[in-house]
PDB file of N, CA and C in Angstrom:
ATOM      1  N   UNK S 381      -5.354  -7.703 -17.026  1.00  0.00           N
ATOM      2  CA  UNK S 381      -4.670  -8.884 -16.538  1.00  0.00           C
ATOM      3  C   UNK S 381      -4.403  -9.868 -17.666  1.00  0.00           C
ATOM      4  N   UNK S 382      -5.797 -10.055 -18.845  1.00  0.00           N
ATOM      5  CA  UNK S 382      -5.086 -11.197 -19.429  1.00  0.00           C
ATOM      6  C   UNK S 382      -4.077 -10.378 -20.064  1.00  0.00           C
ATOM      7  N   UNK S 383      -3.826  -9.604 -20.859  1.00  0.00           N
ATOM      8  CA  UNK S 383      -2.735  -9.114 -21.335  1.00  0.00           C
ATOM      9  C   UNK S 383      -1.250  -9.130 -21.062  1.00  0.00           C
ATOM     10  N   UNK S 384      -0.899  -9.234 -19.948  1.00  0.00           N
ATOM     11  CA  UNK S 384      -0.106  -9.781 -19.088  1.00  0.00           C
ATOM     12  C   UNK S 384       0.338 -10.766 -18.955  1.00  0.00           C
ATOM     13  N   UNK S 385      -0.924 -11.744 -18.772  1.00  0.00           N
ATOM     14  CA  UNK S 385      -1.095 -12.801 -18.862  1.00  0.00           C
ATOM     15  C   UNK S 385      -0.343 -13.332 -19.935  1.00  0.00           C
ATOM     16  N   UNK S 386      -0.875 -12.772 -21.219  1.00  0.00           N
ATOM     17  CA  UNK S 386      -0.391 -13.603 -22.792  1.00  0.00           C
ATOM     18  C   UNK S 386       0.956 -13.012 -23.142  1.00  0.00           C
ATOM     19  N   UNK S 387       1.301 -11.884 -22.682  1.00  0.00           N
ATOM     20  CA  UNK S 387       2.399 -11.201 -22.922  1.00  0.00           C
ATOM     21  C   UNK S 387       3.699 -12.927 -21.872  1.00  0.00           C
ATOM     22  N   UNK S 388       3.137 -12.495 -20.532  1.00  0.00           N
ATOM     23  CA  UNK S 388       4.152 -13.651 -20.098  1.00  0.00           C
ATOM     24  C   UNK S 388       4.275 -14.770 -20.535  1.00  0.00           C
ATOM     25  N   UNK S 389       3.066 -14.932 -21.345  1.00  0.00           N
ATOM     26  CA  UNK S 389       3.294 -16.799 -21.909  1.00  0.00           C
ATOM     27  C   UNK S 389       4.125 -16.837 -23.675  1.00  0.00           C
ATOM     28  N   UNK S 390       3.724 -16.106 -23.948  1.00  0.00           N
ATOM     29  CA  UNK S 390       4.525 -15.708 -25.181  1.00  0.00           C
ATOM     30  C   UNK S 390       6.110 -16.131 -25.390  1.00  0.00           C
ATOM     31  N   UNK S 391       6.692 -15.580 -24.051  1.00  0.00           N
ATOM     32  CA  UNK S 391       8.138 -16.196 -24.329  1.00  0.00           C
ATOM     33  C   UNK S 391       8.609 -17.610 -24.145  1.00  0.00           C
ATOM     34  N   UNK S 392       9.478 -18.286 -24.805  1.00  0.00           N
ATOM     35  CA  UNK S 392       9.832 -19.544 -24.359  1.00  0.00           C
ATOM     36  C   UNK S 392      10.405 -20.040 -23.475  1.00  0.00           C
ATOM     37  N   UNK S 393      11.187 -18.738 -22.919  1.00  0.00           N
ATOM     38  CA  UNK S 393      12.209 -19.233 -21.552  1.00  0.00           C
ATOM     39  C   UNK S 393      10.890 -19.143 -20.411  1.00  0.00           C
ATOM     40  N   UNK S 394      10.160 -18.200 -20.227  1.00  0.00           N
ATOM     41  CA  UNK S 394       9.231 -17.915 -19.529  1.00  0.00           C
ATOM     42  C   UNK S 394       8.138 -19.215 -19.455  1.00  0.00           C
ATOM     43  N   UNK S 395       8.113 -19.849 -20.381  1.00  0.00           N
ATOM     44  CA  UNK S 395       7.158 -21.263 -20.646  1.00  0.00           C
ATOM     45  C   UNK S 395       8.023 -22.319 -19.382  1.00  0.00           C
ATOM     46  N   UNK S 396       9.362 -22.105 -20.228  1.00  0.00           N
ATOM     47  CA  UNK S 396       9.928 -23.323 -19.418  1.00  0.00           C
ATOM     48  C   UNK S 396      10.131 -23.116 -18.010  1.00  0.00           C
ATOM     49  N   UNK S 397      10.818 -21.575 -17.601  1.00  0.00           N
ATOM     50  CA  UNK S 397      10.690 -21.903 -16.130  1.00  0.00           C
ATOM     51  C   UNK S 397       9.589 -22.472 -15.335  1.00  0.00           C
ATOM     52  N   UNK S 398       7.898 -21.439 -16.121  1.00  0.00           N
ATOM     53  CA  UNK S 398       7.006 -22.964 -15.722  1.00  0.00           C
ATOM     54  C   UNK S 398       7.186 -24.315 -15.599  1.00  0.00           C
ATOM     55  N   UNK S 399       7.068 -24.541 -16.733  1.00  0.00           N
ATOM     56  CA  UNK S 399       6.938 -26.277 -16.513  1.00  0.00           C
ATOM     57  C   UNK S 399       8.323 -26.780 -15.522  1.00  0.00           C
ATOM     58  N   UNK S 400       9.442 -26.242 -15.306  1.00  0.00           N
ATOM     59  CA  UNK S 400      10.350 -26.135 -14.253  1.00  0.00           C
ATOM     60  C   UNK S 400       9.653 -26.109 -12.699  1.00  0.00           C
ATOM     61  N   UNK S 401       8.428 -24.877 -12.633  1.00  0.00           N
ATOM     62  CA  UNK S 401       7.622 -25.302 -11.564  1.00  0.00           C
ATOM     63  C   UNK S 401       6.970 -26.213 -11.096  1.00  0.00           C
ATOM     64  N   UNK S 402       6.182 -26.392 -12.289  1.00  0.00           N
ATOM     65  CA  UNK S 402       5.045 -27.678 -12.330  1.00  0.00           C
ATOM     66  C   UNK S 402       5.915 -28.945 -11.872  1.00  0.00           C
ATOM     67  N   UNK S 403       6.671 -28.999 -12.362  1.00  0.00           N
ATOM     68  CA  UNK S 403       7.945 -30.616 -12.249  1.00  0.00           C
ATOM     69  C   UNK S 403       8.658 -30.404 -10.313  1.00  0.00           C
ATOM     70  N   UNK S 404       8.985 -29.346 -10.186  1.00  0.00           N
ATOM     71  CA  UNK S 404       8.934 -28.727  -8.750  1.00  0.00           C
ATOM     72  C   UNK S 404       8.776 -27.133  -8.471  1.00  0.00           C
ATOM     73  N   UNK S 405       7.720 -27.311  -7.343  1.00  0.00           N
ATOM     74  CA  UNK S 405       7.388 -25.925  -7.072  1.00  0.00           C
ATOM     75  C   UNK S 405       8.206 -25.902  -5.799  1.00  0.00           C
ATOM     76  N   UNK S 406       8.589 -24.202  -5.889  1.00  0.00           N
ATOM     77  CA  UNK S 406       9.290 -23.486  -4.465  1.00  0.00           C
ATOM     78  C   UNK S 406      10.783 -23.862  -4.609  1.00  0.00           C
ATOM     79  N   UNK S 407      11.265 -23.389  -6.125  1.00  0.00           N
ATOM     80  CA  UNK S 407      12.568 -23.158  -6.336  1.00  0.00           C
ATOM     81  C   UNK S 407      12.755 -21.827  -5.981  1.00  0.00           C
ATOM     82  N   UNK S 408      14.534 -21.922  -5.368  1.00  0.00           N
ATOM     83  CA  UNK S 408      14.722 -20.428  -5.424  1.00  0.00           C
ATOM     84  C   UNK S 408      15.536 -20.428  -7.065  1.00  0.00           C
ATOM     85  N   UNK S 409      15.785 -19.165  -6.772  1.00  0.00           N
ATOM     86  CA  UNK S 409      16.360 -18.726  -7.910  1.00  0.00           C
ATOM     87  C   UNK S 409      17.319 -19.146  -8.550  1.00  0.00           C
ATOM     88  N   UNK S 410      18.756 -19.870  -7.544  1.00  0.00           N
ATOM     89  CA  UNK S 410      19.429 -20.516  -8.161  1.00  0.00           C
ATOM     90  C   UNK S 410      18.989 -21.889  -8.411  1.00  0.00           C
ATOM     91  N   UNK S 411      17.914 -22.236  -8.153  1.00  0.00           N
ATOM     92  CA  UNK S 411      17.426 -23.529  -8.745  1.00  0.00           C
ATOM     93  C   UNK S 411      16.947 -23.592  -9.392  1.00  0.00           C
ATOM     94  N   UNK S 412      16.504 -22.858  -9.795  1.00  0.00           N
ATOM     95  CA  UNK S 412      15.846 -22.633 -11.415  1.00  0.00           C
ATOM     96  C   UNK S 412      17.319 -22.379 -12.729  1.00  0.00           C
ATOM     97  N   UNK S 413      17.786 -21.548 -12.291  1.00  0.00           N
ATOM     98  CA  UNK S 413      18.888 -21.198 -13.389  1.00  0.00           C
ATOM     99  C   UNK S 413      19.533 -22.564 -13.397  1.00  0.00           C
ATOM    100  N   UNK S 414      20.152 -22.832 -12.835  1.00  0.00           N
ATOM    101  CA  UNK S 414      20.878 -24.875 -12.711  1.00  0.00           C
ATOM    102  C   UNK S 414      20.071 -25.223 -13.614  1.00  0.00           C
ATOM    103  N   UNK S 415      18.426 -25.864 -13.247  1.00  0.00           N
ATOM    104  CA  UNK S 415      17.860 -26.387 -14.017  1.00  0.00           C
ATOM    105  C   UNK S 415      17.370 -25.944 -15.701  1.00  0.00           C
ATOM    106  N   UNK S 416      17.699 -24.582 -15.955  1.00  0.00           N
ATOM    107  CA  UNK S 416      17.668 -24.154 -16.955  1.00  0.00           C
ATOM    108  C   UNK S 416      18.617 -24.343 -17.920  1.00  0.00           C
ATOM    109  N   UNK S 417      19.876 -24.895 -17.158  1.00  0.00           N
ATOM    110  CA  UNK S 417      21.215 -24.579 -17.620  1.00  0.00           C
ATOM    111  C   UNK S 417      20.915 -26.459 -18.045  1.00  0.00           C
ATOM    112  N   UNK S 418      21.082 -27.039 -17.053  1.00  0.00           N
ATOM    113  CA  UNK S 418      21.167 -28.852 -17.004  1.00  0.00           C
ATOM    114  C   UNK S 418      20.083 -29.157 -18.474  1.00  0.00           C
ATOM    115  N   UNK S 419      19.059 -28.541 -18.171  1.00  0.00           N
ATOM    116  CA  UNK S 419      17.591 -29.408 -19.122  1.00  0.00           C
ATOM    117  C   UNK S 419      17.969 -28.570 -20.375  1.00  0.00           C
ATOM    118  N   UNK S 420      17.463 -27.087 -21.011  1.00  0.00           N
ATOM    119  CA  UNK S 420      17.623 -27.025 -21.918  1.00  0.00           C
ATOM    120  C   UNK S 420      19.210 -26.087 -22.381  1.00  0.00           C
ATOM    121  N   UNK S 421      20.099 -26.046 -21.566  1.00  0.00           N
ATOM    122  CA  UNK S 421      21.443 -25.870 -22.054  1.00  0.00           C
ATOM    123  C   UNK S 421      20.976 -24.118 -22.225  1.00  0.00           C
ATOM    124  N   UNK S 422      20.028 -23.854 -21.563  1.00  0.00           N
ATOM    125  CA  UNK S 422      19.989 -21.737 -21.416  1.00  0.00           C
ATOM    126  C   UNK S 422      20.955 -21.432 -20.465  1.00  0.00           C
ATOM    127  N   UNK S 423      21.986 -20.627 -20.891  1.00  0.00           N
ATOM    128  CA  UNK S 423      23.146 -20.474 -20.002  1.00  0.00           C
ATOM    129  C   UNK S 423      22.497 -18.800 -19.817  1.00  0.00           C
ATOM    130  N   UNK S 424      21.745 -18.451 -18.888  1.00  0.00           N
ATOM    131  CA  UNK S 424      21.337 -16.991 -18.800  1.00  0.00           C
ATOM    132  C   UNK S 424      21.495 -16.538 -17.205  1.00  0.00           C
ATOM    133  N   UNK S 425      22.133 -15.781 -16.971  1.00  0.00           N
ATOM    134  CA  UNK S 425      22.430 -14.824 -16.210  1.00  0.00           C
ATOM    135  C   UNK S 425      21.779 -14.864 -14.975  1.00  0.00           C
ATOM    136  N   UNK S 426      21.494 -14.805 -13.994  1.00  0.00           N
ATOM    137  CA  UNK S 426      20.406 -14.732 -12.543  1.00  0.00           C
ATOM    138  C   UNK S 426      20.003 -13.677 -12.916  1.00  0.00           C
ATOM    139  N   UNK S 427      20.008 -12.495 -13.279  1.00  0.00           N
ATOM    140  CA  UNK S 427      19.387 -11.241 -13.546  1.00  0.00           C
ATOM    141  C   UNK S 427      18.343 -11.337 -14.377  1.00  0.00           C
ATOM    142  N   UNK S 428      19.362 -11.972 -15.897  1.00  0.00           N
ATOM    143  CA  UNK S 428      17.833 -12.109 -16.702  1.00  0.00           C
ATOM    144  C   UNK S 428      16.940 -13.192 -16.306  1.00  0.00           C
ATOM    145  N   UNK S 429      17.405 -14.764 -15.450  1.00  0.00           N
ATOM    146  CA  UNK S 429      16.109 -15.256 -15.193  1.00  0.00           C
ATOM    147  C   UNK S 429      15.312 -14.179 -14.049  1.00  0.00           C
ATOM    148  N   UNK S 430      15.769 -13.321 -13.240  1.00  0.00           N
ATOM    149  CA  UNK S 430      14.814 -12.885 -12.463  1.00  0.00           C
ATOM    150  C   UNK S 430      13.687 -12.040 -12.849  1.00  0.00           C
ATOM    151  N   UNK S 431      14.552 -11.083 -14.141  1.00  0.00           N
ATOM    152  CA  UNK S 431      13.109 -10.157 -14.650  1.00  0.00           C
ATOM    153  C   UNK S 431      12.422 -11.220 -15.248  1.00  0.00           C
ATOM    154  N   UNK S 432      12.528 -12.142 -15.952  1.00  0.00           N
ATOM    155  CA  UNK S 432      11.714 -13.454 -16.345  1.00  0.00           C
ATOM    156  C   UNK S 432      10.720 -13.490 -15.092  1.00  0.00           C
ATOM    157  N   UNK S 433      11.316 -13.896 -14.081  1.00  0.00           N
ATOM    158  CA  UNK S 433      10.280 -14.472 -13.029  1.00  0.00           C
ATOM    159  C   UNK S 433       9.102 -12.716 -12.727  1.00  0.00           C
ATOM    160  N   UNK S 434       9.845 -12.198 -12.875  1.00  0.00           N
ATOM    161  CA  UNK S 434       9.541 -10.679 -12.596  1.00  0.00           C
ATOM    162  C   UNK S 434       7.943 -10.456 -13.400  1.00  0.00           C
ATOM    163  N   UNK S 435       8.214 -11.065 -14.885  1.00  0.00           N
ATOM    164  CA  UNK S 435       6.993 -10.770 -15.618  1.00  0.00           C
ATOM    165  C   UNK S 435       6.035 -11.260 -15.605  1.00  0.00           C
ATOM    166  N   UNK S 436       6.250 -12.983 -14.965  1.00  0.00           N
ATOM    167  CA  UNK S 436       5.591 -13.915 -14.775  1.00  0.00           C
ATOM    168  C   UNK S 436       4.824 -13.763 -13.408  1.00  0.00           C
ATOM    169  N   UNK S 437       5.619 -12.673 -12.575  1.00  0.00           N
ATOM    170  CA  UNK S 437       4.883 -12.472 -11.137  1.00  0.00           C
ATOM    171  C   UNK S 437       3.927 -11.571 -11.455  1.00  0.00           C
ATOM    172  N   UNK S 438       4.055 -10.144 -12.127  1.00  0.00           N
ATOM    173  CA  UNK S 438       3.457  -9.722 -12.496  1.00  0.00           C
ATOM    174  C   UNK S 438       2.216  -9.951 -13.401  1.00  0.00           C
ATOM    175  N   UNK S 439       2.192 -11.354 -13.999  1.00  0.00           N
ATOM    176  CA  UNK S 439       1.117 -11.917 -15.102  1.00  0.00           C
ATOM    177  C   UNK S 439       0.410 -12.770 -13.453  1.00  0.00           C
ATOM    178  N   UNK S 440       0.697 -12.930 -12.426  1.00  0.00           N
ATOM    179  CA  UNK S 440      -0.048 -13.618 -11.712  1.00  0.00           C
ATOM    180  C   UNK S 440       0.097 -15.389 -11.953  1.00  0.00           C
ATOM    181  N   UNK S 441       1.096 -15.140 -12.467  1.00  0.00           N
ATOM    182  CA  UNK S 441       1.676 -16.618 -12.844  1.00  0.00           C
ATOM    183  C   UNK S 441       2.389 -17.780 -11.471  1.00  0.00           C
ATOM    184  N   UNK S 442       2.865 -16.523 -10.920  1.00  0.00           N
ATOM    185  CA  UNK S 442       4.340 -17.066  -9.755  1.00  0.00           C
ATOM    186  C   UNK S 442       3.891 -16.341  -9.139  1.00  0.00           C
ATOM    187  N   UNK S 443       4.138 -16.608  -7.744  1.00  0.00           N
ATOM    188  CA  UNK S 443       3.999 -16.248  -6.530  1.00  0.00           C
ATOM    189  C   UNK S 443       5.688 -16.242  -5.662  1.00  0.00           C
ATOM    190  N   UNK S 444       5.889 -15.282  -4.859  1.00  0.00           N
ATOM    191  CA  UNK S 444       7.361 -15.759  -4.346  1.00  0.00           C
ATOM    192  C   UNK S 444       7.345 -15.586  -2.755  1.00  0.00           C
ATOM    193  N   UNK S 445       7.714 -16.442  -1.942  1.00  0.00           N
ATOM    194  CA  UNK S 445       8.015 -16.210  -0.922  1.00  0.00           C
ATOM    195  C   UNK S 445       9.193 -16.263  -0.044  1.00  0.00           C
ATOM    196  N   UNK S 446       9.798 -15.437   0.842  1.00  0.00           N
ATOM    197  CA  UNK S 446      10.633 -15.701   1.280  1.00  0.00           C
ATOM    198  C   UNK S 446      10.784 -16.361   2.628  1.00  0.00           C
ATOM    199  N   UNK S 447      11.680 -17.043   2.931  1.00  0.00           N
ATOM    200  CA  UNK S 447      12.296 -17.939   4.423  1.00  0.00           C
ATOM    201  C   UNK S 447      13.922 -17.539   4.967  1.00  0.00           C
ATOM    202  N   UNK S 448      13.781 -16.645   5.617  1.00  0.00           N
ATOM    203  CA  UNK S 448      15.158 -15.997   5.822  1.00  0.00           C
ATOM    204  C   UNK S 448      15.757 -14.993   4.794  1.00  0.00           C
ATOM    205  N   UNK S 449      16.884 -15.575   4.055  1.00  0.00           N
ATOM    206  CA  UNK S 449      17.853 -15.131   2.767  1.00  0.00           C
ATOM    207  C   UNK S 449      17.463 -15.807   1.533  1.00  0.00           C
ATOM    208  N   UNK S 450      16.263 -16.886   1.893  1.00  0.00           N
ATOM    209  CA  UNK S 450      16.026 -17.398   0.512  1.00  0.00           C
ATOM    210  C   UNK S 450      14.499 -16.823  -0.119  1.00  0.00           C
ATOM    211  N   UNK S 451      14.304 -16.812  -1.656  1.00  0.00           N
ATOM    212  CA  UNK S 451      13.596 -16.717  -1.889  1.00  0.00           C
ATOM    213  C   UNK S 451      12.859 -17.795  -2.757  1.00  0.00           C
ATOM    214  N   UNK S 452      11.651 -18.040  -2.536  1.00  0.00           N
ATOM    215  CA  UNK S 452      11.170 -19.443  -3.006  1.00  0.00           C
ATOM    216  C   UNK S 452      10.058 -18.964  -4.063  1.00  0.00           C
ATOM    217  N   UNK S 453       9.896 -19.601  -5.309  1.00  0.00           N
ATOM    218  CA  UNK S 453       9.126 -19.068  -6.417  1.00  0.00           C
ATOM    219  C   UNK S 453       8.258 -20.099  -6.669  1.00  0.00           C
ATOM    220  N   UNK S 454       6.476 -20.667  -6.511  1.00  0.00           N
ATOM    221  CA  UNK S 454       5.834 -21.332  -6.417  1.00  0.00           C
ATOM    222  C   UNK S 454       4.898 -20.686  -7.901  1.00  0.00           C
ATOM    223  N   UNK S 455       4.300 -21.653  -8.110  1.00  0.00           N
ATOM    224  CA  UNK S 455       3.303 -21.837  -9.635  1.00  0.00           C
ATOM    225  C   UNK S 455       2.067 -21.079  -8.804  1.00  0.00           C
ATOM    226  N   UNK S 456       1.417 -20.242  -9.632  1.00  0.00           N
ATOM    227  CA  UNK S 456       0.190 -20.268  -9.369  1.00  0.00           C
ATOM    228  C   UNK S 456      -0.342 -20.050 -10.644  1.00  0.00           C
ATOM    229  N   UNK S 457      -2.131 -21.317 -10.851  1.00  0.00           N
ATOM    230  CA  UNK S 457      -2.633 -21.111 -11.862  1.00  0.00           C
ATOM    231  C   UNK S 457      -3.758 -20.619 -12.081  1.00  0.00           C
ATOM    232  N   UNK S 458      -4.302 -20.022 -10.976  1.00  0.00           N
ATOM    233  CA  UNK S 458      -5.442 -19.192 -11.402  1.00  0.00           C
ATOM    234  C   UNK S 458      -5.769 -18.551 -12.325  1.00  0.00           C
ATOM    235  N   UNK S 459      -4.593 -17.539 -12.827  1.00  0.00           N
ATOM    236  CA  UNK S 459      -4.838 -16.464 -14.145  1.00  0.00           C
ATOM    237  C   UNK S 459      -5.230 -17.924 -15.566  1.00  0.00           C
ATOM    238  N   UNK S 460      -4.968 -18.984 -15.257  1.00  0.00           N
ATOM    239  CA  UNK S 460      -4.936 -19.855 -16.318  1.00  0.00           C
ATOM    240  C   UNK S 460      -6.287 -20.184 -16.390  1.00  0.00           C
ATOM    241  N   UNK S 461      -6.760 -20.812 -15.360  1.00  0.00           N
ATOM    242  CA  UNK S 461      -7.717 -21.437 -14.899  1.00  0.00           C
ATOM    243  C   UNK S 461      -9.045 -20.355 -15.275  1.00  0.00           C
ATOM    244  N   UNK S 462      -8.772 -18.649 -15.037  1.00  0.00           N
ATOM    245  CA  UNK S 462      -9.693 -17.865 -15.592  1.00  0.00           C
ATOM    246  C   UNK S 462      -9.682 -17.670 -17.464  1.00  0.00           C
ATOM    247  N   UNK S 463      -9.219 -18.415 -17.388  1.00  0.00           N
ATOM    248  CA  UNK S 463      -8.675 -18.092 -19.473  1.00  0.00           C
ATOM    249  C   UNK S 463      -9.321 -19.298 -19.938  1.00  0.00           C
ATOM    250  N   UNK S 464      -9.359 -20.324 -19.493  1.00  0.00           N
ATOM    251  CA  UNK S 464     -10.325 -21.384 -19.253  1.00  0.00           C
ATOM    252  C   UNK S 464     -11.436 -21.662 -19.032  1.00  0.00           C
ATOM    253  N   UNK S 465     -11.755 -20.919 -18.118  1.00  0.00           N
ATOM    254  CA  UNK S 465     -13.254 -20.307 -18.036  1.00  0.00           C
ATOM    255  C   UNK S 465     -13.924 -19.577 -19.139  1.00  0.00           C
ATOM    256  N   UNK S 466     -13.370 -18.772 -19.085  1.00  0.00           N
ATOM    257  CA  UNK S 466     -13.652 -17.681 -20.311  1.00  0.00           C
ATOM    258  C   UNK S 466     -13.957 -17.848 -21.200  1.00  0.00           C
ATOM    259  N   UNK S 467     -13.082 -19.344 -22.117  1.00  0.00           N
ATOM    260  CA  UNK S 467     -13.461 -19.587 -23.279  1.00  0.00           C
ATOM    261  C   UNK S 467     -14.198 -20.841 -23.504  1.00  0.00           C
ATOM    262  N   UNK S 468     -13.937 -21.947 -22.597  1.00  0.00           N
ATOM    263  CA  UNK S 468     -14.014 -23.473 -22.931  1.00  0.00           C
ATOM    264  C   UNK S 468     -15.436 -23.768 -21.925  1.00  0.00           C
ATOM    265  N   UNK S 469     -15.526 -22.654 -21.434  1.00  0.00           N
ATOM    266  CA  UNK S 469     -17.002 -22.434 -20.378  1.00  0.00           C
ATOM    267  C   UNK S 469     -17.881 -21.293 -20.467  1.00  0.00           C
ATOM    268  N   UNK S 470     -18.354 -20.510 -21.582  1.00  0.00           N
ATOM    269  CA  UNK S 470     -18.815 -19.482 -21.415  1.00  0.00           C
ATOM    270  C   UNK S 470     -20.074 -18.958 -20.567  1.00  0.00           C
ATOM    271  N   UNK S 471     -20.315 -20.198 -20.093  1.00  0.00           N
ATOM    272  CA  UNK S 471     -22.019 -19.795 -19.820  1.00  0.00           C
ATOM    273  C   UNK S 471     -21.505 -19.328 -18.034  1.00  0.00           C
ATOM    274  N   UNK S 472     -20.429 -19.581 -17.642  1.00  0.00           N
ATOM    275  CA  UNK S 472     -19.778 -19.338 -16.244  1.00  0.00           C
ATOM    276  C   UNK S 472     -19.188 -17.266 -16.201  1.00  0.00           C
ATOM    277  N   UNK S 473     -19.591 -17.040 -15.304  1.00  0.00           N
ATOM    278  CA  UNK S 473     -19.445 -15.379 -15.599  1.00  0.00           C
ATOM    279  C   UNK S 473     -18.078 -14.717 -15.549  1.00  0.00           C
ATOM    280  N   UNK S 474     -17.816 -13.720 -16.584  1.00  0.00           N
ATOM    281  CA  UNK S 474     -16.504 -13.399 -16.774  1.00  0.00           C
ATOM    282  C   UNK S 474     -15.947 -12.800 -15.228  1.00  0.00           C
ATOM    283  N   UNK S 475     -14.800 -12.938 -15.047  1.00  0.00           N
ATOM    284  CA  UNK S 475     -14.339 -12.253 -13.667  1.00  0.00           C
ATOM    285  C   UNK S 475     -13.283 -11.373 -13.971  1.00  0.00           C
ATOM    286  N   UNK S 476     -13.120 -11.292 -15.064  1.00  0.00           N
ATOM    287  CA  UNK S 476     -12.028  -9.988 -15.487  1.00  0.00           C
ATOM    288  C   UNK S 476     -12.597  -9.344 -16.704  1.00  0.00           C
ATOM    289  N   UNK S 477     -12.532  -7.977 -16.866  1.00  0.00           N
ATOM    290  CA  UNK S 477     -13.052  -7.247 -17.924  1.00  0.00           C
ATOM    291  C   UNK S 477     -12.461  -7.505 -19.240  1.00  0.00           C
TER     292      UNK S 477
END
């Protein structure tokens, strides 16, 4: 998992759609690309932000849910919160190998 983890944080577009969450969670998809496009001028494709969100779901980063035809993409920081643990708390027990 952390591997994943660091692999998804690694990229910069992948950073920002975070902090895109954090600022509002339970964008769909075209609300994220707008805001990608408006804030830092990334003119990228809905495809490529989705495998973006794709890697970030997979790192346990994002969570997505759907409501009808929409799909809504919410922050989750647990995988963070265990990387945190891990290092800045050691005496607390590891929960991932």
């Amino acid at each position: 998992m952390a591997e994943e983890l660091f692999k998804a944080l690694a990229d910069r577009t992948r950073r920002r759609i975070l902090d895109e969450l954090v600022e509002r969670d339970g964008q769909t998809l075209f609300e994220i690309c707008a805001r990608l496009l408006t804030k830092y001028d990334l003119g990228l494709t809905r495809q490529a932000v989705s495998q973006h969100l794709a890697v970030l779901e997979a790192a346990g980063l994002v969570r997505s849910r759907r409501e009808g035809r929409y799909k809504f993409h919410e922050l989750n920081t647990e995988p963070l919160e265990l990387i945190v643990t891990r290092w800045l708390r050691p005496e607390a027990p590891e929960n991932t190998p």
